[in-house]
mmCIF file of C-alpha atoms and ligand atoms in Angstrom:
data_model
loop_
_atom_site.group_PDB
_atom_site.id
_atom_site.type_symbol
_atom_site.label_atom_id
_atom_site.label_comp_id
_atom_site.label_asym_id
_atom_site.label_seq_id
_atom_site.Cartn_x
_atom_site.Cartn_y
_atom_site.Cartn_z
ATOM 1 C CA UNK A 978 -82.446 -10.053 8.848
ATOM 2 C CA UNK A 979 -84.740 -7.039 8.617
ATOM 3 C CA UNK A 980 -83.535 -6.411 12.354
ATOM 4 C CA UNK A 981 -80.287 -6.147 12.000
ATOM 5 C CA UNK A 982 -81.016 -3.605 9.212
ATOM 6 C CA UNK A 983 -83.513 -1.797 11.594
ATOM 7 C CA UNK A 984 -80.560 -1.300 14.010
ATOM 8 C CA UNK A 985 -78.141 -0.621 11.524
ATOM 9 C CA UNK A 986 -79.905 2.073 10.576
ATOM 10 C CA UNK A 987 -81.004 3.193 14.245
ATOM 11 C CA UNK A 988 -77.098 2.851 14.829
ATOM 12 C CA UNK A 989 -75.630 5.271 11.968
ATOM 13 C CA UNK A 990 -78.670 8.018 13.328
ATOM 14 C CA UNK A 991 -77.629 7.557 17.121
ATOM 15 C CA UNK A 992 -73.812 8.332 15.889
ATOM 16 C CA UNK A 993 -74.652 11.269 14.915
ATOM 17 C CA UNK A 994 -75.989 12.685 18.235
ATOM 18 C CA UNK A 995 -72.834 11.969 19.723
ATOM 19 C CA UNK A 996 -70.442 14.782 21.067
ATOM 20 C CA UNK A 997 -68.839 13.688 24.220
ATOM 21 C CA UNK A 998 -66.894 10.830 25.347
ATOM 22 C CA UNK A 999 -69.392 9.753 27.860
ATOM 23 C CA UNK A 1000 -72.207 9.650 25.614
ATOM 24 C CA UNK A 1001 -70.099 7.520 23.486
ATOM 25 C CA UNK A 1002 -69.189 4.907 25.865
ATOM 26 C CA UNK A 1003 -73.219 4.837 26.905
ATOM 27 C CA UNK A 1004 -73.752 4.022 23.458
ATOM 28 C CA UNK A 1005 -71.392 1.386 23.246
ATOM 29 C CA UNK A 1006 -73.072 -0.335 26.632
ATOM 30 C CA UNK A 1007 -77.059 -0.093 24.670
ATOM 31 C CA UNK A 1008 -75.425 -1.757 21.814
ATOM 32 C CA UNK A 1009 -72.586 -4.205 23.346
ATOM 33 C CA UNK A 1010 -73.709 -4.351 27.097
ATOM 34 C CA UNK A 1011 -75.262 -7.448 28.181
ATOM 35 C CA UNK A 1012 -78.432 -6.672 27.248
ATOM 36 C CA UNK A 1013 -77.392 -4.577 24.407
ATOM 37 C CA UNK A 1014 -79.353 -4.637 20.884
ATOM 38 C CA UNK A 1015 -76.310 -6.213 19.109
ATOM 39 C CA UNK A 1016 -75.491 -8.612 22.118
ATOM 40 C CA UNK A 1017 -79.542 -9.635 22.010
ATOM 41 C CA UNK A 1018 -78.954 -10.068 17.841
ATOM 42 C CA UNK A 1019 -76.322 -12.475 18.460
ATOM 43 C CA UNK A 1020 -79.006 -15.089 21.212
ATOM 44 C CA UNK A 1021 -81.577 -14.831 18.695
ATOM 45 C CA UNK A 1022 -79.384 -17.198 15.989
ATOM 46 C CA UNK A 1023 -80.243 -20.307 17.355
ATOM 47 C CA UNK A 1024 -83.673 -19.730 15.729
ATOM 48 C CA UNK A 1025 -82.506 -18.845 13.000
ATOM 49 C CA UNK A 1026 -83.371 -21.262 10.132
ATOM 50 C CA UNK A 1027 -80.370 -23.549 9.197
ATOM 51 C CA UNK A 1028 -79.885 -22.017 5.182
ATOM 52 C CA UNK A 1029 -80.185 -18.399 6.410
ATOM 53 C CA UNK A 1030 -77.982 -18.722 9.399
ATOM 54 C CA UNK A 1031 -74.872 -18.014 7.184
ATOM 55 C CA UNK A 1032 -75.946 -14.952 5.617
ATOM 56 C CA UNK A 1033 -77.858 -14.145 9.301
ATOM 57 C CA UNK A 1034 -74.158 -14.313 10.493
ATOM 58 C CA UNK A 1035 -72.334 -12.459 7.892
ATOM 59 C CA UNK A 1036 -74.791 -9.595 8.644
ATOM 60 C CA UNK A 1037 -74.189 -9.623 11.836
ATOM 61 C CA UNK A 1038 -70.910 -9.326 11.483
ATOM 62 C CA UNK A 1039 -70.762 -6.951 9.520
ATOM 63 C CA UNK A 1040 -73.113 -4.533 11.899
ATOM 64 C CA UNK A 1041 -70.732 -5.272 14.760
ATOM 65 C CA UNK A 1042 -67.510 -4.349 12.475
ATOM 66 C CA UNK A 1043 -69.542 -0.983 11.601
ATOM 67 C CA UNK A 1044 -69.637 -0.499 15.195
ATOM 68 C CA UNK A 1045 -66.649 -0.757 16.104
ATOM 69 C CA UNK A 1046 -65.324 1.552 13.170
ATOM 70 C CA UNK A 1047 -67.464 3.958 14.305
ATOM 71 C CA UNK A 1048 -66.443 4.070 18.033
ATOM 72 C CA UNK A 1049 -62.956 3.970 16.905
ATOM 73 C CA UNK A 1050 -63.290 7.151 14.944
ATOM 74 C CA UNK A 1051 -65.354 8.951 16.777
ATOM 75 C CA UNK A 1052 -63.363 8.298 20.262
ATOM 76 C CA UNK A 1053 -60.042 9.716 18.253
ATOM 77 C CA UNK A 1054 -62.131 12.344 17.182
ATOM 78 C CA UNK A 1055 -63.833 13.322 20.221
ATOM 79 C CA UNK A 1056 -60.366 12.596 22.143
ATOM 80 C CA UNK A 1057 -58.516 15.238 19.839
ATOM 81 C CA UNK A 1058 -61.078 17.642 20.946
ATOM 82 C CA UNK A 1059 -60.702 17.510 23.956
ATOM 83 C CA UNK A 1060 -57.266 17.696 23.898
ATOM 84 C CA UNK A 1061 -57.131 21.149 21.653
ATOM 85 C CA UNK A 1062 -59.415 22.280 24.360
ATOM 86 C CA UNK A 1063 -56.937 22.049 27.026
ATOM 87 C CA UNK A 1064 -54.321 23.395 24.950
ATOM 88 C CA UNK A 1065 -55.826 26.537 24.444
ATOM 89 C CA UNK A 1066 -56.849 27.251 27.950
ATOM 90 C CA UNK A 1067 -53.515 26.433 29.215
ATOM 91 C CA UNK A 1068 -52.062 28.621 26.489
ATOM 92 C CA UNK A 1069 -48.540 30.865 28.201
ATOM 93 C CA UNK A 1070 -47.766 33.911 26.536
ATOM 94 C CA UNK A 1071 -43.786 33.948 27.106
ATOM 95 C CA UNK A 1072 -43.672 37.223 25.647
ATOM 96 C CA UNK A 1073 -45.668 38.600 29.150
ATOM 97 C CA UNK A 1074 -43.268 39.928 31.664
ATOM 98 C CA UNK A 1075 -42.547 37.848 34.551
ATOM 99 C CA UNK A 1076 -44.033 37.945 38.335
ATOM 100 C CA UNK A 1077 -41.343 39.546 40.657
ATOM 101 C CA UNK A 1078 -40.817 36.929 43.056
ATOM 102 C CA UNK A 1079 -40.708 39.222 46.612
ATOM 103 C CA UNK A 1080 -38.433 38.873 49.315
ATOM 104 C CA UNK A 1081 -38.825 39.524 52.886
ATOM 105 C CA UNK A 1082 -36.135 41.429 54.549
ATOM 106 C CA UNK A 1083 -33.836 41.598 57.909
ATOM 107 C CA UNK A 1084 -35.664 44.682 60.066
ATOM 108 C CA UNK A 1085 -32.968 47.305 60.683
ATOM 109 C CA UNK A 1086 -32.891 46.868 64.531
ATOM 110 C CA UNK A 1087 -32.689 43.062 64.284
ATOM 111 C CA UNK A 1088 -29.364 43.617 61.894
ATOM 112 C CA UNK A 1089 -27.250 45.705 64.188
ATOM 113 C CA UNK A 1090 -28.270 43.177 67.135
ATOM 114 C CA UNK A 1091 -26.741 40.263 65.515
ATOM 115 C CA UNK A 1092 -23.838 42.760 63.957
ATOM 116 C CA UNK A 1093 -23.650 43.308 68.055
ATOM 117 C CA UNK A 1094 -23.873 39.523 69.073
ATOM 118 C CA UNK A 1095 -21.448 38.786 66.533
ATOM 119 C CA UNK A 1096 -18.955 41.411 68.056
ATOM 120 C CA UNK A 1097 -19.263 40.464 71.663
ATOM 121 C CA UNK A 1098 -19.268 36.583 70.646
ATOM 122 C CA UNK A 1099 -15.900 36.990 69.288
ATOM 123 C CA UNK A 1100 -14.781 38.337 72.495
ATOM 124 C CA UNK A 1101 -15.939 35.441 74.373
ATOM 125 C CA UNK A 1102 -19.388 36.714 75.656
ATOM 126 C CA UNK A 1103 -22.643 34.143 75.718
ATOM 127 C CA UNK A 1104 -25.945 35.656 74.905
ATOM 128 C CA UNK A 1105 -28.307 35.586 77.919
ATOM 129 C CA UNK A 1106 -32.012 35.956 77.353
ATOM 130 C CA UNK A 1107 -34.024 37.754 80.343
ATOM 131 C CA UNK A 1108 -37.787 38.120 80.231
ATOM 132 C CA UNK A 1109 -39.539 41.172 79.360
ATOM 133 C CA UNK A 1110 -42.213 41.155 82.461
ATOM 134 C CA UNK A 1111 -39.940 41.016 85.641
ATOM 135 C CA UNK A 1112 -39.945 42.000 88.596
ATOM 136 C CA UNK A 1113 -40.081 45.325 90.893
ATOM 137 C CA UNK A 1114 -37.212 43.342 92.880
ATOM 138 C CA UNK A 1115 -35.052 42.121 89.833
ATOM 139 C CA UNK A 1116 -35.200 45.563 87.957
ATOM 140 C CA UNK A 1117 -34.907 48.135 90.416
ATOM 141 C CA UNK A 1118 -34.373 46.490 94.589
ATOM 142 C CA UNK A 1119 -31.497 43.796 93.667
ATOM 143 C CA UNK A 1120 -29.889 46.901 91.338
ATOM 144 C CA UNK A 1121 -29.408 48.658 94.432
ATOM 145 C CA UNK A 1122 -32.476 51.257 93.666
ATOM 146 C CA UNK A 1123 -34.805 50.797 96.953
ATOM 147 C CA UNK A 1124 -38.382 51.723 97.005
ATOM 148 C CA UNK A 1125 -38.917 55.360 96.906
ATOM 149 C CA UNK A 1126 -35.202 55.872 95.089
ATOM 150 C CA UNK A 1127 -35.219 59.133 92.916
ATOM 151 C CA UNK A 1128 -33.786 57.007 90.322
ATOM 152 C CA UNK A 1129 -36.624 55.056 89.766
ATOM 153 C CA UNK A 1130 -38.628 58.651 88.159
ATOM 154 C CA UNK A 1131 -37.901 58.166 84.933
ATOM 155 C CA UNK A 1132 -38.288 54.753 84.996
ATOM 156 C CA UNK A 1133 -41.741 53.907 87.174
ATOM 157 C CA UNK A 1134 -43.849 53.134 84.413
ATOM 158 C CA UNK A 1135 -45.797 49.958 83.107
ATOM 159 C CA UNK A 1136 -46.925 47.998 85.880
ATOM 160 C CA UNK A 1137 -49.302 44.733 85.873
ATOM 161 C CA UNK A 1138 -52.587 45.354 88.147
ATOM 162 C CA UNK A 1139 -53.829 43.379 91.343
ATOM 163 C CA UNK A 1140 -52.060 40.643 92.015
ATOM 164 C CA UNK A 1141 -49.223 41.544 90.244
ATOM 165 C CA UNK A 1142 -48.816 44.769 90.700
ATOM 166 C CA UNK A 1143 -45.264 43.859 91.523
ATOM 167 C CA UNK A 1144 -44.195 43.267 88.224
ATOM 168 C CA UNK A 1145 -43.557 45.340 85.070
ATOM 169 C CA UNK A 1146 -42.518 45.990 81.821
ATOM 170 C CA UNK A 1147 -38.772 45.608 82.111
ATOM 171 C CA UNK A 1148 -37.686 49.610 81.862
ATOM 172 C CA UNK A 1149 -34.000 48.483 81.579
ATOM 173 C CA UNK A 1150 -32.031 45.476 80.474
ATOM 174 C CA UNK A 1151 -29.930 45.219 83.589
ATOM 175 C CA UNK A 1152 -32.630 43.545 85.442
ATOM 176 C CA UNK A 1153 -30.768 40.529 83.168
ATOM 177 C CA UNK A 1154 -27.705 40.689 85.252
ATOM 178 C CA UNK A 1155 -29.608 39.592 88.384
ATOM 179 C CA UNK A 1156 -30.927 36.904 86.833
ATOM 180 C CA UNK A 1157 -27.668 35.135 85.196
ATOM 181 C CA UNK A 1158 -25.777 35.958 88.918
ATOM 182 C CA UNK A 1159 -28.799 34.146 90.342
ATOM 183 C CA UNK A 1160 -28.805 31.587 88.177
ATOM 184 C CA UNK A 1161 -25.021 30.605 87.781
ATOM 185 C CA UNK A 1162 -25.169 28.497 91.131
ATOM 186 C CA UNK A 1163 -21.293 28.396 91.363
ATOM 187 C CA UNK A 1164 -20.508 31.843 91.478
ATOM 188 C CA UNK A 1165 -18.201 31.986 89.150
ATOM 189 C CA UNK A 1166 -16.894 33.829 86.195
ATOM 190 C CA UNK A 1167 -19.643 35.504 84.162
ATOM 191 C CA UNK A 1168 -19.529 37.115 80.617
ATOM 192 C CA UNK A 1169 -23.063 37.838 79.460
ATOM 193 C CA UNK A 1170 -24.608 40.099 76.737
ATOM 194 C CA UNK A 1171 -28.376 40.405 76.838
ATOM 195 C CA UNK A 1172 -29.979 42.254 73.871
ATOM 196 C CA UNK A 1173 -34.072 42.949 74.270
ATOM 197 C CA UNK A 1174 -36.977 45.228 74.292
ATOM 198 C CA UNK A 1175 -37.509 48.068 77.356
ATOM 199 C CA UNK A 1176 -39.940 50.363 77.854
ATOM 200 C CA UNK A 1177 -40.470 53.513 79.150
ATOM 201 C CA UNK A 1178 -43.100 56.532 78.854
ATOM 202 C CA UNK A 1179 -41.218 58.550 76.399
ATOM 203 C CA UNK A 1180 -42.559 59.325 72.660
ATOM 204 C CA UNK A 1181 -41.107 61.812 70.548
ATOM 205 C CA UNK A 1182 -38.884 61.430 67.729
ATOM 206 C CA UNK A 1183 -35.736 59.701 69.135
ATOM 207 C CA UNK A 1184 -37.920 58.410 72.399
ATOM 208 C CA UNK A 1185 -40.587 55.297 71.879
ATOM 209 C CA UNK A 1186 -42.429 53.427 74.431
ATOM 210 C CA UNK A 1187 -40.961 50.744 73.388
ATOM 211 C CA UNK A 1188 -37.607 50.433 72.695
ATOM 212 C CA UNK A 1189 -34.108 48.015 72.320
ATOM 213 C CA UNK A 1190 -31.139 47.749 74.510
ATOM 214 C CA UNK A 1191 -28.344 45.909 74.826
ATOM 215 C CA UNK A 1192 -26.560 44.873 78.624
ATOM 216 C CA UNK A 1193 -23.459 43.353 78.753
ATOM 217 C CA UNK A 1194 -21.991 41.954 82.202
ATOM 218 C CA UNK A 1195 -18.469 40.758 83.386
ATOM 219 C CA UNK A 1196 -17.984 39.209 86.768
ATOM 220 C CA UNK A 1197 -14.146 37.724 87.407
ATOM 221 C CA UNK A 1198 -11.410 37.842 90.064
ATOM 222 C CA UNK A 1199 -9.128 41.059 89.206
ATOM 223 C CA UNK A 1200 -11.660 42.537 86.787
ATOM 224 C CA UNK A 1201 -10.986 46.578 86.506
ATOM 225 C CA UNK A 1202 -11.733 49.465 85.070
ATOM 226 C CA UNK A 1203 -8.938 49.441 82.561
ATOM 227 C CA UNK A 1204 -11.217 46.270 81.297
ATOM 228 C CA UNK A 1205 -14.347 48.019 80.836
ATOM 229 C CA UNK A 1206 -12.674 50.714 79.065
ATOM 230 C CA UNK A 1207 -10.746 48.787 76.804
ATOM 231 C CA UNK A 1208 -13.937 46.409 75.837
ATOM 232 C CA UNK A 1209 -15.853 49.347 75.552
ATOM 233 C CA UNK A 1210 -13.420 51.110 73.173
ATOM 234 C CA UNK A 1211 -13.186 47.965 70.771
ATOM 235 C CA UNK A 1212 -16.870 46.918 70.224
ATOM 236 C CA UNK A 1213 -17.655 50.982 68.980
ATOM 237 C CA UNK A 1214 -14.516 51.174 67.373
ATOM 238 C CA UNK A 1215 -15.194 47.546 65.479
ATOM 239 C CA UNK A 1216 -19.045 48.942 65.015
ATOM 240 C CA UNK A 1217 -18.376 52.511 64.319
ATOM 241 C CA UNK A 1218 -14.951 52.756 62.793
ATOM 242 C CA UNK A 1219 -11.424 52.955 63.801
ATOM 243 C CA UNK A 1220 -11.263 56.477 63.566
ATOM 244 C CA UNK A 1221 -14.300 57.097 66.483
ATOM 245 C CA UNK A 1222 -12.805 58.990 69.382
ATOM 246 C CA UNK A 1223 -14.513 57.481 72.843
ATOM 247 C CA UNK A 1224 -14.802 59.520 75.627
ATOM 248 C CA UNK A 1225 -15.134 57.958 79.169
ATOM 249 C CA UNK A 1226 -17.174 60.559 81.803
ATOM 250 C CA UNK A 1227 -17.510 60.266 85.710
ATOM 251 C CA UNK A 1228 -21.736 59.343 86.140
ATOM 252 C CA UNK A 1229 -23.762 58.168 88.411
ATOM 253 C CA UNK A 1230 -25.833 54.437 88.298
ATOM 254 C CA UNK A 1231 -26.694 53.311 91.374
ATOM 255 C CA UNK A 1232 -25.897 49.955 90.471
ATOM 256 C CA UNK A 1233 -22.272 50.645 89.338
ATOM 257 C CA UNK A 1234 -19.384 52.561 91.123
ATOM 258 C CA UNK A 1235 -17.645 54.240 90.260
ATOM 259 C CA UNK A 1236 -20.183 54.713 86.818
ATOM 260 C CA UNK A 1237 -19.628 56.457 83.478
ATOM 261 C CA UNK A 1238 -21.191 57.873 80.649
ATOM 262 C CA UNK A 1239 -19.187 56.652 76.904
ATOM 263 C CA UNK A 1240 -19.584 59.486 74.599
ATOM 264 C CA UNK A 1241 -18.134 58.724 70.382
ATOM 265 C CA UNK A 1242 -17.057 61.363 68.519
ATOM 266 C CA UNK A 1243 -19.936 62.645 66.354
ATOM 267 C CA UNK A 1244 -19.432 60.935 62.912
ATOM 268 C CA UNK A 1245 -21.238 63.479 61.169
ATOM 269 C CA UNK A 1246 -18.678 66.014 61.536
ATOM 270 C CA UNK A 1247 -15.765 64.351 62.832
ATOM 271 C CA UNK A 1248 -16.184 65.707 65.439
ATOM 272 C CA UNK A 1249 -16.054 69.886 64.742
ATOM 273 C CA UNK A 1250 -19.720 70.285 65.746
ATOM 274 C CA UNK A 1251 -23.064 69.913 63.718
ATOM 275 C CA UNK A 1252 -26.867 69.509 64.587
ATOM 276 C CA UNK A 1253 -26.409 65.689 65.473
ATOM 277 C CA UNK A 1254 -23.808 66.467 68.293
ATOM 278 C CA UNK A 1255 -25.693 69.756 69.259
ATOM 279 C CA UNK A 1256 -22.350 71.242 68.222
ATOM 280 C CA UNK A 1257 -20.387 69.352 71.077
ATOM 281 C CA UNK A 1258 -18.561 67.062 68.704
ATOM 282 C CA UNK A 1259 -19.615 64.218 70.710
ATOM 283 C CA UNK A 1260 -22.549 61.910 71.071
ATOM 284 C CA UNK A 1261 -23.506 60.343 74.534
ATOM 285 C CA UNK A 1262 -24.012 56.542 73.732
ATOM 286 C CA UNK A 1263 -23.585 54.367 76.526
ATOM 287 C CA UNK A 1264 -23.719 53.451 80.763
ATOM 288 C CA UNK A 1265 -21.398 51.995 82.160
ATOM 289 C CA UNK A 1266 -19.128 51.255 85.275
ATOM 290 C CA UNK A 1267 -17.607 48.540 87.988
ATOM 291 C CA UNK A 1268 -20.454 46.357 89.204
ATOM 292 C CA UNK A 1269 -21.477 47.671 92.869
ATOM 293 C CA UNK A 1270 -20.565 45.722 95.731
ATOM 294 C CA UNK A 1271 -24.105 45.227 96.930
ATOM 295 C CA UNK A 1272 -25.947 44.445 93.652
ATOM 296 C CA UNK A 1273 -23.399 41.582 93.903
ATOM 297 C CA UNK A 1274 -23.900 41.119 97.579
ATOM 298 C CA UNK A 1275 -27.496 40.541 96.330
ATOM 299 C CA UNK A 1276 -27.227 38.045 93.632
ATOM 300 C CA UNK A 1277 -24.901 35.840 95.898
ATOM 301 C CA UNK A 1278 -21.256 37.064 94.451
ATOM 302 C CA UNK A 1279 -18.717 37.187 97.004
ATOM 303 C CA UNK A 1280 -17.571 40.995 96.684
ATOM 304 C CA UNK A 1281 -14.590 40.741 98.177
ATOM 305 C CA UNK A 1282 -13.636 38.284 96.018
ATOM 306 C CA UNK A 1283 -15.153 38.812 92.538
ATOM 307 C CA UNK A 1284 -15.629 41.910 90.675
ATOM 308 C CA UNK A 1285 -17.540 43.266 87.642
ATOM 309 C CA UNK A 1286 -17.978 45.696 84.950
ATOM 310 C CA UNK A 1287 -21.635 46.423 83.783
ATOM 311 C CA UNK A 1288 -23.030 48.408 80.573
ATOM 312 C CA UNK A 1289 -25.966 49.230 78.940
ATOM 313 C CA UNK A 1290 -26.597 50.643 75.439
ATOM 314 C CA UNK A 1291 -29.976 51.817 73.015
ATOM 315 C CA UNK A 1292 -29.777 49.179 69.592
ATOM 316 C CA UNK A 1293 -32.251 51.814 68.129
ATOM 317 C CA UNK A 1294 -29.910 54.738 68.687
ATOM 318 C CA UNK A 1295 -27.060 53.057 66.638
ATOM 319 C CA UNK A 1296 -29.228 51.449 63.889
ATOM 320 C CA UNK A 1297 -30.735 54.878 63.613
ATOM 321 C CA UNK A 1298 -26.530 55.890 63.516
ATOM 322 C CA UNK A 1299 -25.842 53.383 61.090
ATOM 323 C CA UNK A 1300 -28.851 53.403 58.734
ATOM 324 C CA UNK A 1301 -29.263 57.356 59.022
ATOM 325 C CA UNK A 1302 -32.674 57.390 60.427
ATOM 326 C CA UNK A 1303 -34.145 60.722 61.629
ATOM 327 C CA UNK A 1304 -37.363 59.383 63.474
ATOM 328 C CA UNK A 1305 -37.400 56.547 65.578
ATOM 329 C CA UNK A 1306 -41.036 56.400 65.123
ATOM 330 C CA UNK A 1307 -40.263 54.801 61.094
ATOM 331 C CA UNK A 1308 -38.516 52.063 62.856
ATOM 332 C CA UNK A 1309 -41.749 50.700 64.914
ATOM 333 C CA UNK A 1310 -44.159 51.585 62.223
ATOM 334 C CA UNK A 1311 -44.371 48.666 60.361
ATOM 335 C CA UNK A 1312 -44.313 50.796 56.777
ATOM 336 C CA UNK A 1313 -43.472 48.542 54.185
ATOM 337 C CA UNK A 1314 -41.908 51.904 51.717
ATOM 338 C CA UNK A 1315 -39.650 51.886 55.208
ATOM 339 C CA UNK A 1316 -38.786 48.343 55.702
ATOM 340 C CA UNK A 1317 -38.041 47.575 51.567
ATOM 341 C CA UNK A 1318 -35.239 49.866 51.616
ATOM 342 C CA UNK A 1319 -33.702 46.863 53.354
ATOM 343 C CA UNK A 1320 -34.686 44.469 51.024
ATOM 344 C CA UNK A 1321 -31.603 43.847 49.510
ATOM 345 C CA UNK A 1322 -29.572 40.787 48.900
ATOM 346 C CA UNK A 1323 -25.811 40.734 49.847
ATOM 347 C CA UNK A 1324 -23.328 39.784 47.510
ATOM 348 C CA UNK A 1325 -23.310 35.646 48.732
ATOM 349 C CA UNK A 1326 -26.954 35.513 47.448
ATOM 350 C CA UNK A 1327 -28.296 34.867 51.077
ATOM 351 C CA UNK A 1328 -30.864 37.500 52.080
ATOM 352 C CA UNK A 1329 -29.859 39.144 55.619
HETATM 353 N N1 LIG B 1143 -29.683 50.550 82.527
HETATM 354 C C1 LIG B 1143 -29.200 51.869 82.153
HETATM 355 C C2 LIG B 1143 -30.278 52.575 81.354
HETATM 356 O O1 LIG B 1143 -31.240 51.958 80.996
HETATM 357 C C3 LIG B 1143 -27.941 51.756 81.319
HETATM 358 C C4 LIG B 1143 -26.768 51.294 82.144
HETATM 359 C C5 LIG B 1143 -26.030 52.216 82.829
HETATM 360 C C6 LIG B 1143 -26.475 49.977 82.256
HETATM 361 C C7 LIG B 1143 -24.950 51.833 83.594
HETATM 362 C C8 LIG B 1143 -25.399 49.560 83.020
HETATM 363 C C9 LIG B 1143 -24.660 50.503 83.687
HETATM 364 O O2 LIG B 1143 -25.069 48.285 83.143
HETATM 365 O O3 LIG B 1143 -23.585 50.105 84.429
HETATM 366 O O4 LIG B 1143 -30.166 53.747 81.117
#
């Protein structure tokens, strides 16, 4: 009897050291657990005399029922503690402003080449992708401009080493053309448009190093120069605006003849002469001209039965047209005050 007094008492002191869950539940296992005081209380009955085994019991009882009052309250308790706890460090003030979610944005350059793509796949065109290491043959020899051609000058410029040293940064998109000739094993019809990087050693503010063209080829039976003009005319009208003004004037490619040189009226001034136009009222824009006979010769075409119309065009020239950029530099600079001016969304909600 005097035991389950002694524990009793032990019981009601251990309770109140108790302030975590964990130290309640190790309680419950030295009093409950197999070989818990309580659990030993209840073996030690049996010897127990006979008359005080009913009062023995009622004691016992009555310690266990303590217990397990106790734990109840104090789990609740210590539970609800817990549970404020989290509460308050997971506390939102709505009243804060919200994050501004950022979006990423279309770069300029890559907007006006699918504004292009768009234009030319409306007109039937396929886009042709040509690599930007070719060649010595595929960008200058198979374009009709021979080792040691004084066209090459401007153009002669990043070569591989060794080994390689006939290959090179592409300096001009029309190395594409020889490629999708070559590679259309039928000879057939052809109506490509090939947008990509070039380089070249110029760097000042409307030249980079590295810079975007677009070349668009059209091989067919009875294809003319009334073709070239009138495709020409269309795509910078639909780019530029109805009103543009395109002038067509005699050049010289040595992969085209005859070649010309597509001038738009300066949009600036409409033309009346201004700083952009160098107060000619026109703005040189494109290459252009009938496929020569050779380059075709080269790349397998029949020329006396197909003919073509070639032309090649700077993307960064128009985006810097359309977007009114002064320094071409802005566009390869990776500035982010440059770039966010683009972040906008357009009115269907889909960023472009
Ligand atoms: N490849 C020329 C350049 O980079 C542009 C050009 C001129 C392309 C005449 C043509 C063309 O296809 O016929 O300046």
């Amino acid at each position: 009897m005097d035991n389950i007094k002694i524990i009793k008492e032990q019981l009601l002191k251990d309770l109140q050291t108790i302030d975590t869950i964990k130290k309640l539940n190790d309680l419950k296992i030295e009093y409950l657990g197999k070989k818990g005081k309580i659990t030993t209380l209840n073996s030690t009955i049996k010897s127990i005399d006979d008359d005080k085994k009913k009062e023995f019991g009622i004691k016992l009882n009555d310690l266990k029922q303590t217990f397990n009052t106790k734990y109840k309250e104090m789990y609740e308790k210590l539970n609800q503690e817990l549970i404020n706890q989290k509460l308050e460090s997971e506390r939102i003030d709505i009243t804060l402003p919200a994050t501004k979610i950022k979006y990423g944005s279309k770069h300029p350059i890559s907007r006006v080449i699918e504004e292009f793509e768009d234009l030319f796949l409306s007109m039937g065109y396929t886009i042709y992708d040509g690599p930007e290491l070719e060649s010595d043959e595929n960008c200058f020899q198979k374009l009709n401009i021979a080792k040691g051609h004084p066209a090459r000058d401007a153009q002669d410029t990043f070569y591989l080493e060794n080994e390689y040293e006939n290959y090179l940064l592409r300096s001009q998109t029309s190395a594409a053309q020889v490629r999708a000739m070559e590679e259309n094993k039928e000879k057939g019809p052809l109506k490509i448009v090939c947008p990509g990087k070039v380089y070249r050693k110029d760097e000042d503010a409307t030249h980079s190093h590295q810079f975007m063209q677009i070349e668009g080829l059209v091989i067919d039976e009875n294809v003319s120069m009334a073709d070239l003009k009138g495709t020409l005319e269309l795509f910078l009208k639909k780019f530029l605006g109805e009103k543009t003004t395109v002038r067509f004037r005699p050049s010289y490619f040595p992969f085209t003849e005859p070649s010309v040189e597509v001038d738009i009226s300066c949009f600036k001034c409409g033309g009346k002469g201004c700083n952009l136009c160098k107060q000619t009222g026109f703005i040189e824009v494109l290459g252009a001209g009938m496929v020569h006979p050779h380059v075709l010769q080269m790349c397998g075409y029949d020329p006396n039965k197909y003919q073509g119309f070639a032309f090649g065009t700077g993307i960064d020239r128009f985006t810097m047209f359309k977007y009114s950029i002064n320094d071409i530099r802005t566009i390869y600079g990776n500035d982010i005050r440059f770039l966010e001016q683009f972040d906008r969304r357009d009115d269907n909600n889909e960023i472009k």
